[in-house]
Short mmCIF file of C-alpha atoms and ligand atoms in Angstrom, two decimals:
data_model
loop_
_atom_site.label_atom_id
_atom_site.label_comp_id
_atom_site.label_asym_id
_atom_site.label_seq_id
_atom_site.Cartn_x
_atom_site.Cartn_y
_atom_site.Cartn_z
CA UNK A 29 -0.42 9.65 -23.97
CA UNK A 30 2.66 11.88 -23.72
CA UNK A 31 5.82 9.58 -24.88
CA UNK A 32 8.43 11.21 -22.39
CA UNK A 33 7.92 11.32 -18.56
CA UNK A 34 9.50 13.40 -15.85
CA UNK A 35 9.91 11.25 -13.03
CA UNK A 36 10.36 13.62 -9.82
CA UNK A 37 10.96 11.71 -6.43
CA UNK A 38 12.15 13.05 -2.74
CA UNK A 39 13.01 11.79 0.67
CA UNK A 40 10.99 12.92 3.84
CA UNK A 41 10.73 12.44 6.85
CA UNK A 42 7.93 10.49 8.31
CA UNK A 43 6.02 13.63 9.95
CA UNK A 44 6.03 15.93 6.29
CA UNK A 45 5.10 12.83 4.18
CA UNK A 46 1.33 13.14 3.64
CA UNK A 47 1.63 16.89 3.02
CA UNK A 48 4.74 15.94 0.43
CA UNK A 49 2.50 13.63 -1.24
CA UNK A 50 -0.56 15.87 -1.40
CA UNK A 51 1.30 18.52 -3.23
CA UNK A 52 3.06 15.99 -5.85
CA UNK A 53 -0.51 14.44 -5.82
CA UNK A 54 -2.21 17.71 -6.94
CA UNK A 55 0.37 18.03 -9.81
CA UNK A 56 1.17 14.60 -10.70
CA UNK A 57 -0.32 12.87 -13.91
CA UNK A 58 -3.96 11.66 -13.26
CA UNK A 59 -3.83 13.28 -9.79
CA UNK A 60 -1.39 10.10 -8.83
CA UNK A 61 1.55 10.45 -6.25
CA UNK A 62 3.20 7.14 -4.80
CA UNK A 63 4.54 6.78 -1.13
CA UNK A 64 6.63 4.09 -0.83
CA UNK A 65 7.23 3.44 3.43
CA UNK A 66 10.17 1.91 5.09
CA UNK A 67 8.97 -1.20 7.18
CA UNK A 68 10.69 -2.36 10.07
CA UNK A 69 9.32 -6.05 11.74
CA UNK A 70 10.28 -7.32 15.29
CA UNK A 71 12.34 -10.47 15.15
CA UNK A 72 8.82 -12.20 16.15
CA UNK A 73 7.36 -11.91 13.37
CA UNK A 74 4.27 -10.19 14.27
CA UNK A 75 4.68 -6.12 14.24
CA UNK A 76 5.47 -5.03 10.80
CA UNK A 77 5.57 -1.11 11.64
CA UNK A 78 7.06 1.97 9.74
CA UNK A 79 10.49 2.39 10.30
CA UNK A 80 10.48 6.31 11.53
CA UNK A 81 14.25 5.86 11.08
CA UNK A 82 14.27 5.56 7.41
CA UNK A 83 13.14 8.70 5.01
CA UNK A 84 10.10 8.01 3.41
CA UNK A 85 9.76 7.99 -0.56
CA UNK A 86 7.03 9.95 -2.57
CA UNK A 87 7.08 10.24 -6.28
CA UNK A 88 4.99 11.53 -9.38
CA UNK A 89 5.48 11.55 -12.82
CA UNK A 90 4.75 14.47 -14.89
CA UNK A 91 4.56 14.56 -18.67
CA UNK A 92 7.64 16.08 -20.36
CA UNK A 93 5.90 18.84 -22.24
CA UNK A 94 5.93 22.92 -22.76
CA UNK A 95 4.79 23.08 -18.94
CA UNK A 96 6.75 20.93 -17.10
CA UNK A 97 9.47 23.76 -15.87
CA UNK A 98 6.61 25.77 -14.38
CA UNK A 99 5.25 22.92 -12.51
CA UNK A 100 8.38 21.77 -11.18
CA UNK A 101 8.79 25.34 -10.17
CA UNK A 102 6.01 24.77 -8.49
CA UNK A 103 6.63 21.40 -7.09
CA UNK A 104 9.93 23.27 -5.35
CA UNK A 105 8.41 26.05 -4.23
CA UNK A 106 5.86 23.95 -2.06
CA UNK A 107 8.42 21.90 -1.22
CA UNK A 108 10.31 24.86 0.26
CA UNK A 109 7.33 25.72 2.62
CA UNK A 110 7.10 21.88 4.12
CA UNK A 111 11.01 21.55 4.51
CA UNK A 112 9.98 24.57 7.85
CA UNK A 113 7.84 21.13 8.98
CA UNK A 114 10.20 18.46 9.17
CA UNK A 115 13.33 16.99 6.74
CA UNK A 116 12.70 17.10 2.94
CA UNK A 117 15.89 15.71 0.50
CA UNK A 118 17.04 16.80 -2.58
CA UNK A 119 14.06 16.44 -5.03
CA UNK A 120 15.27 14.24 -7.90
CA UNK A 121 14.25 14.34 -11.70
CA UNK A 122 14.71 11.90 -13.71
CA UNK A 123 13.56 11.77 -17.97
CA UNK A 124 11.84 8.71 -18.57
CA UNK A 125 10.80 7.44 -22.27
CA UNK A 126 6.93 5.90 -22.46
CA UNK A 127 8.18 2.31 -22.19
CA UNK A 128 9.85 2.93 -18.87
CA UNK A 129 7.64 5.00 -17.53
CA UNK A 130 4.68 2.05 -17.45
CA UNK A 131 7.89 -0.22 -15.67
CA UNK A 132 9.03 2.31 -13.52
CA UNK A 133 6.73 2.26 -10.27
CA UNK A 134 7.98 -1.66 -10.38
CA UNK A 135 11.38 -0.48 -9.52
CA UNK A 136 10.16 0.20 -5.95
CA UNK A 137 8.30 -2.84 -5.39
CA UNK A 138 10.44 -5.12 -3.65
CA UNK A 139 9.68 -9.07 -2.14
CA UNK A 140 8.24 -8.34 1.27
CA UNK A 141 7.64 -10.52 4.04
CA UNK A 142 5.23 -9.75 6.78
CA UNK A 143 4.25 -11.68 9.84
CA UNK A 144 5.66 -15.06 9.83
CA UNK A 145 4.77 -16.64 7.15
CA UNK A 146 3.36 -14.21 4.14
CA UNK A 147 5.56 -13.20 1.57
CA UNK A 148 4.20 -10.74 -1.14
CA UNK A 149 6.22 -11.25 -4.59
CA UNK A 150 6.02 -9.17 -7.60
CA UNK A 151 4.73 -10.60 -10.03
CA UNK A 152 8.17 -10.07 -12.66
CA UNK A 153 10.49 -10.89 -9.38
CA UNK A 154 11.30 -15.00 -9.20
CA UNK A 155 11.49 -15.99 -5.21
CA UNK A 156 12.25 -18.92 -4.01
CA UNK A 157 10.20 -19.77 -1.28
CA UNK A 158 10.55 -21.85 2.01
CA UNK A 159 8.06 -24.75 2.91
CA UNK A 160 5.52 -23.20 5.55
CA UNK A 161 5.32 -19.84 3.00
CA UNK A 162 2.54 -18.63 1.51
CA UNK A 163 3.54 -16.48 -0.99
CA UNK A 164 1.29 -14.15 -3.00
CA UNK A 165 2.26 -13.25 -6.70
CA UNK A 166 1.04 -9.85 -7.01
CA UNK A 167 0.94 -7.22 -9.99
CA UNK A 168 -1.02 -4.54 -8.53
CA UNK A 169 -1.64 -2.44 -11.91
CA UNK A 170 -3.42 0.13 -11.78
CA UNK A 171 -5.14 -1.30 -8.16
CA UNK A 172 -4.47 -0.60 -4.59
CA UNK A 173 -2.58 -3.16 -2.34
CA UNK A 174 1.20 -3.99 -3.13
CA UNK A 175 1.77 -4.91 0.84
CA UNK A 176 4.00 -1.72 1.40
CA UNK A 177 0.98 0.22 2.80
CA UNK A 178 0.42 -0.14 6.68
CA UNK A 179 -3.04 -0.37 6.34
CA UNK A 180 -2.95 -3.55 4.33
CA UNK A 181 0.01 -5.14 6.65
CA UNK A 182 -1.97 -4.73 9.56
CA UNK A 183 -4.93 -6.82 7.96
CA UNK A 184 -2.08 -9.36 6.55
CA UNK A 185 -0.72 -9.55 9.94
CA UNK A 186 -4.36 -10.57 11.61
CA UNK A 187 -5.23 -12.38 8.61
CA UNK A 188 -2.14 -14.85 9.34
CA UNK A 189 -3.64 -15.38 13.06
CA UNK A 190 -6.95 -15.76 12.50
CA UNK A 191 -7.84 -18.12 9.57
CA UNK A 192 -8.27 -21.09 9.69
CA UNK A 193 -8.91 -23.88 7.14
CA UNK A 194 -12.48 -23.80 5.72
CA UNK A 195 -13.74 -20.15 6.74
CA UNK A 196 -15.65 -17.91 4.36
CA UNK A 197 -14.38 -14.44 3.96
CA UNK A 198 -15.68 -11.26 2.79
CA UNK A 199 -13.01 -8.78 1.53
CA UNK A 200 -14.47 -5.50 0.49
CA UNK A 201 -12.68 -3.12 -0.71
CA UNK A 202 -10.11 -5.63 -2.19
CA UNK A 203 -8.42 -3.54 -4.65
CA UNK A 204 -5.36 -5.56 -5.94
CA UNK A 205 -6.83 -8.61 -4.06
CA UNK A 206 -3.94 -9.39 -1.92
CA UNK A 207 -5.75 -9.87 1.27
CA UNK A 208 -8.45 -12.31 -0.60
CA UNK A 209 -5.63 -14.20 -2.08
CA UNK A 210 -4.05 -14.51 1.38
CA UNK A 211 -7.08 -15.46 3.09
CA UNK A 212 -7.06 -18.31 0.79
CA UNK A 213 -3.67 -19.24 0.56
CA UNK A 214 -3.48 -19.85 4.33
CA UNK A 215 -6.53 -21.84 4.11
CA UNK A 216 -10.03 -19.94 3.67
CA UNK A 217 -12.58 -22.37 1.97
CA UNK A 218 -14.11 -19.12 0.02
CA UNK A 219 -13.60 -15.44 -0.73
CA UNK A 220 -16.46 -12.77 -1.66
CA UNK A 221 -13.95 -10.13 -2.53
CA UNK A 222 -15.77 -6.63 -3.45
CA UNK A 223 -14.57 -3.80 -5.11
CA UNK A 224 -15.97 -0.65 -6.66
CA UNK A 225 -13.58 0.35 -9.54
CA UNK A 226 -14.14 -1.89 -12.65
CA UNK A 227 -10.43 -0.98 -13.54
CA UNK A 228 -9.59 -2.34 -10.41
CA UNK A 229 -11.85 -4.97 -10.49
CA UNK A 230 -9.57 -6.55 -13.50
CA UNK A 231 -6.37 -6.37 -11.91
CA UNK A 232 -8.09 -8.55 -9.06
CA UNK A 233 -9.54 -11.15 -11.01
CA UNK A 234 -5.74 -11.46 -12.93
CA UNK A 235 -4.32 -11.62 -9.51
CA UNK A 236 -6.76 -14.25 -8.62
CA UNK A 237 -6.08 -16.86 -11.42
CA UNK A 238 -2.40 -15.92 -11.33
CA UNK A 239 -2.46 -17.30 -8.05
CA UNK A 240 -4.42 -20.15 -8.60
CA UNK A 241 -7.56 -19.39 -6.60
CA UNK A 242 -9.81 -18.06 -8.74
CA UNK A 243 -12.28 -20.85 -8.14
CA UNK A 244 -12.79 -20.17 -4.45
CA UNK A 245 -13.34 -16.14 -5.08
CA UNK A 246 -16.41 -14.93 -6.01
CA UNK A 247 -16.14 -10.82 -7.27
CA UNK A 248 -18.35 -8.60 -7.34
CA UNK A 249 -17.98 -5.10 -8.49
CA UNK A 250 -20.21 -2.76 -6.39
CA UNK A 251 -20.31 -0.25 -3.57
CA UNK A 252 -20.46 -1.88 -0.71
CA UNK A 253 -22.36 1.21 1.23
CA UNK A 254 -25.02 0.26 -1.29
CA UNK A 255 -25.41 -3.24 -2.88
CA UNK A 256 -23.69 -5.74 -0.48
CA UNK A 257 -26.71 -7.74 0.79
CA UNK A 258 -25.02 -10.86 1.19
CA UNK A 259 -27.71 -13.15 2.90
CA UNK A 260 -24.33 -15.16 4.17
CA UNK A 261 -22.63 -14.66 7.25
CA UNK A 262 -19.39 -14.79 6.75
CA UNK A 263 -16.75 -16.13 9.24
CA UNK A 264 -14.44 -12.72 9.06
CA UNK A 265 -14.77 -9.85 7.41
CA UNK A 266 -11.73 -7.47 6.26
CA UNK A 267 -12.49 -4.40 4.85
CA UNK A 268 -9.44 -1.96 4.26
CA UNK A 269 -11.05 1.30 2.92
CA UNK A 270 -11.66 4.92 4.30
CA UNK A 271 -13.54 5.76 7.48
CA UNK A 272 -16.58 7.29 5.67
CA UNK A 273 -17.39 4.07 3.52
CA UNK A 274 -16.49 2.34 6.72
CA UNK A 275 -19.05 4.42 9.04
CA UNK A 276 -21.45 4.36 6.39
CA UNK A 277 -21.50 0.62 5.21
CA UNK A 278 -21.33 -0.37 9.26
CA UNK A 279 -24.85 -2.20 9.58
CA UNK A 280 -23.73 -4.10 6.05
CA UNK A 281 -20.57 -4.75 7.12
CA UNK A 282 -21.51 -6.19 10.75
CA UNK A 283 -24.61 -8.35 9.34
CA UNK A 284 -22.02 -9.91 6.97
CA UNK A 285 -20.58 -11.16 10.06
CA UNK A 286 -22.18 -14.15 11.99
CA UNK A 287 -21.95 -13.16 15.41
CA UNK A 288 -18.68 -14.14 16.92
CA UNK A 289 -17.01 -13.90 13.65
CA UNK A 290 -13.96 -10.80 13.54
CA UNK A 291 -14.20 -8.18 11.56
CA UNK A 292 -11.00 -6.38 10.43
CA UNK A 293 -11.28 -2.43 9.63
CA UNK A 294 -7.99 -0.71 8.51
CA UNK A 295 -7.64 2.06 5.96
CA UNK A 296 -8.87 4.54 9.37
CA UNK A 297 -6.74 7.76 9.35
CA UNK A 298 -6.49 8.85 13.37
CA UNK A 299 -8.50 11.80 13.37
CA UNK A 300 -11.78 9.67 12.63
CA UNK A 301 -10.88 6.51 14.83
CA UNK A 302 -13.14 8.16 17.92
CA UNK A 303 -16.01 8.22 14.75
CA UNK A 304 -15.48 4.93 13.25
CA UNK A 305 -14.92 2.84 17.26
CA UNK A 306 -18.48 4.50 18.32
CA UNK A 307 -20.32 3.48 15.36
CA UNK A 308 -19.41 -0.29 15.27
CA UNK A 309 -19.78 -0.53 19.17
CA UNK A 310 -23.64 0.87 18.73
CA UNK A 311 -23.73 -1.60 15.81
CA UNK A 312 -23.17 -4.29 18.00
CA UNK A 313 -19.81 -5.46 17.73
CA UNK A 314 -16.47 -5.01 21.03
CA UNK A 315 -13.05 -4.02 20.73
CA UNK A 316 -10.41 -6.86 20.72
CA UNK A 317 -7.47 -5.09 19.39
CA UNK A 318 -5.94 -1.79 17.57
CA UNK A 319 -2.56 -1.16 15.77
CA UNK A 320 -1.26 2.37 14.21
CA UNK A 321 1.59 3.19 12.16
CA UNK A 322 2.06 6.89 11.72
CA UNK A 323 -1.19 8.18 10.99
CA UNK A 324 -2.65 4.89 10.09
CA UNK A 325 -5.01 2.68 12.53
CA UNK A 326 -6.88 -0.31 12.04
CA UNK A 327 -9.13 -1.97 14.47
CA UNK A 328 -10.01 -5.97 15.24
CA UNK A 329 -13.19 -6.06 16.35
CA UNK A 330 -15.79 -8.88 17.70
CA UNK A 331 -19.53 -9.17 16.49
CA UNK A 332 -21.58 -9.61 19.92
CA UNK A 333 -23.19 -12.84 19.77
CA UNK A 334 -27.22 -12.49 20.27
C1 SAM B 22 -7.10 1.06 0.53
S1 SAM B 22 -7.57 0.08 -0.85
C2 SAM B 22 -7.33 -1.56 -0.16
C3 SAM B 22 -6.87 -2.60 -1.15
C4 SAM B 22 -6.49 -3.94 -0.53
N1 SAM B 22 -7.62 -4.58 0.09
C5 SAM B 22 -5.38 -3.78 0.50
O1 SAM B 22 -5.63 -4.06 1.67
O2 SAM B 22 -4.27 -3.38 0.12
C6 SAM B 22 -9.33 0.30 -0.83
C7 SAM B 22 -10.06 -0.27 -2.02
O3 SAM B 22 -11.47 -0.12 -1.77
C8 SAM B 22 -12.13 0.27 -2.94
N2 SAM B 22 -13.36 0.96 -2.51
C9 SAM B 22 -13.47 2.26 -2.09
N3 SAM B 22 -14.75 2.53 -1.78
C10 SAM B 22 -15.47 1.39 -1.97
C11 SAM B 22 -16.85 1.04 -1.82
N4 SAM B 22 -17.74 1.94 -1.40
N5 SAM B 22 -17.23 -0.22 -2.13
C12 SAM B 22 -16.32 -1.14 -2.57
N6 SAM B 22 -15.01 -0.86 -2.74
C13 SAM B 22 -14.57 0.38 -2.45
C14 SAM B 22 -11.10 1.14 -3.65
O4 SAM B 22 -11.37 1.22 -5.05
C15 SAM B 22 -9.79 0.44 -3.32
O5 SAM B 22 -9.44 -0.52 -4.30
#
């Protein structure tokens, strides 16, 4: 592992943001670029959206070796082609020694609150919190799900309404595990929580005992297209991944639910909404509600009862 980091960040505006982050993501260490959103939330409580008004933050980190002037070169270059799109800042560099360079995502990661009651805390961050909180310790590692993505706020936000004490929940895709450890802190009896990256996998069941709920989450590490054949019907589902797993672990996904029960998909980018609604309508389940952010849409629906 290379002991000195180039750390190379930029503000965009909200429109140029995936293509910003595609092109540090295709030079970035380990493919890896991070997009950190501004998040706005009504007075109520219940809309956490992105804040279009506030520049959006993408960074990589490349090792600081013989090649690293090209491929900032390179960086700028692309970066000159988007800025005809929409508003790209100045790109920032900044040399980072090994040590840092493991801390330094952290330094984005602030306490956030979403809905009315969650708060998500870093795990190195102390918060004191109010009496009706329920506030998740997080370390996401190298896992998806630190609560700044829209995706997962949307599923926080209808996680907040809809459980109640004693439900069973399936989680798949749980990544980081902060919707399964949210689910139980506002009262779910039990969690399945499945995810498909062993790496991942870790962080979750770290996140789950830091938290102190490890006993009511059961994880499994496994594709859900493939080897979830729960026999139990849960009382909501969430599942925050990509509309092809969604589409294609559908009938799984729905028979998990006992008929009435919610199911939450998020993780839907617009374009394959249309592809994603028709499918779990001929699967059997209605429409109760959608949100977007940006690009981003996620979809409560209702399994029909027989
Ligand atoms: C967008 S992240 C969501 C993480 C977290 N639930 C949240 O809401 O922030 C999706 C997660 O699903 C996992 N995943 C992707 N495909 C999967 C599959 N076929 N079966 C199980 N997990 C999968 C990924 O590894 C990733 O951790």
């Amino acid at each position: 592992m290379p002991a000195r980091w180039l750390e190379v960040a930029v503000e965009t505006d909200a429109e140029v943001a995936d293509a910003v982050a595609e092109l540090f993501a295709r030079f970035g260490y380990q493919q890896g670029a991070a997009v950190f959103h501004p998040v706005a939330q009504d007075p109520d409580g219940e809309n956490a959206t992105i804040d279009p008004a506030t520049p959006v933050l993408i960074a990589t980190y490349l090792p600081l070796d013989e090649q690293v002037d090209a491929t900032v070169e390179r960086l700028r270059h692309g970066l000159w082609h988007l800025s005809q799109l929409g508003r790209i800042g100045e790109l920032r560099l900044r040399t980072l020694a090994e040590e840092e360079w493991a801390e330094a995502w952290k330094s984005h990661f602030p306490v956030t609150r979403i809905g009315h009651r969650i708060v998500i805390r870093p795990s190195w961050i102390p918060y004191e919190s109010r009496d009706d909180e329920i506030v998740v310790h997080l370390d996401p590692g190298m896992a998806f799900g630190t609560g700044l993505h829209p995706t997962t706020q949307h599923c926080l936000l209808w996680l907040e309404r809809l459980v109640t004490p004693g439900m069973s929940v399936l989680d798949a895709g749980a990544g980081s595990g902060i919707l399964s450890i949210a689910a139980l802190a506002l009262g779910a009896r039990s969690v399945t929580a499945w995810e498909i990256d062993p790496v991942a996998g870790e962080v979750l069941r770290e996140n789950l005992e830091r938290n102190g709920v490890a006993d009511r989450a059961t994880v499994r590490i496994g594709d859900v297209t493939e080897d979830l054949t729960d026999r139990e019907a849960y009382d909501l589902v969430v599942a925050n991944i990509v509309a092809r797993v969604l589409i294609e672990a559908g009938p799984r996904l729905v028979r998990a639910a006992r008929p009435g029960a919610h199911l939450v998909l998020s993780g839907i980018i617009d374009t394959a909404e249309e592809g994603v609604r028709r499918r779990y309508h001929d699967l059997g389940t209605e429409l109760v509600e959608r949100r977007q952010d940006g690009d981003w849409v996620s979809l409560l629906l209702r399994r029909n009862r027989p």
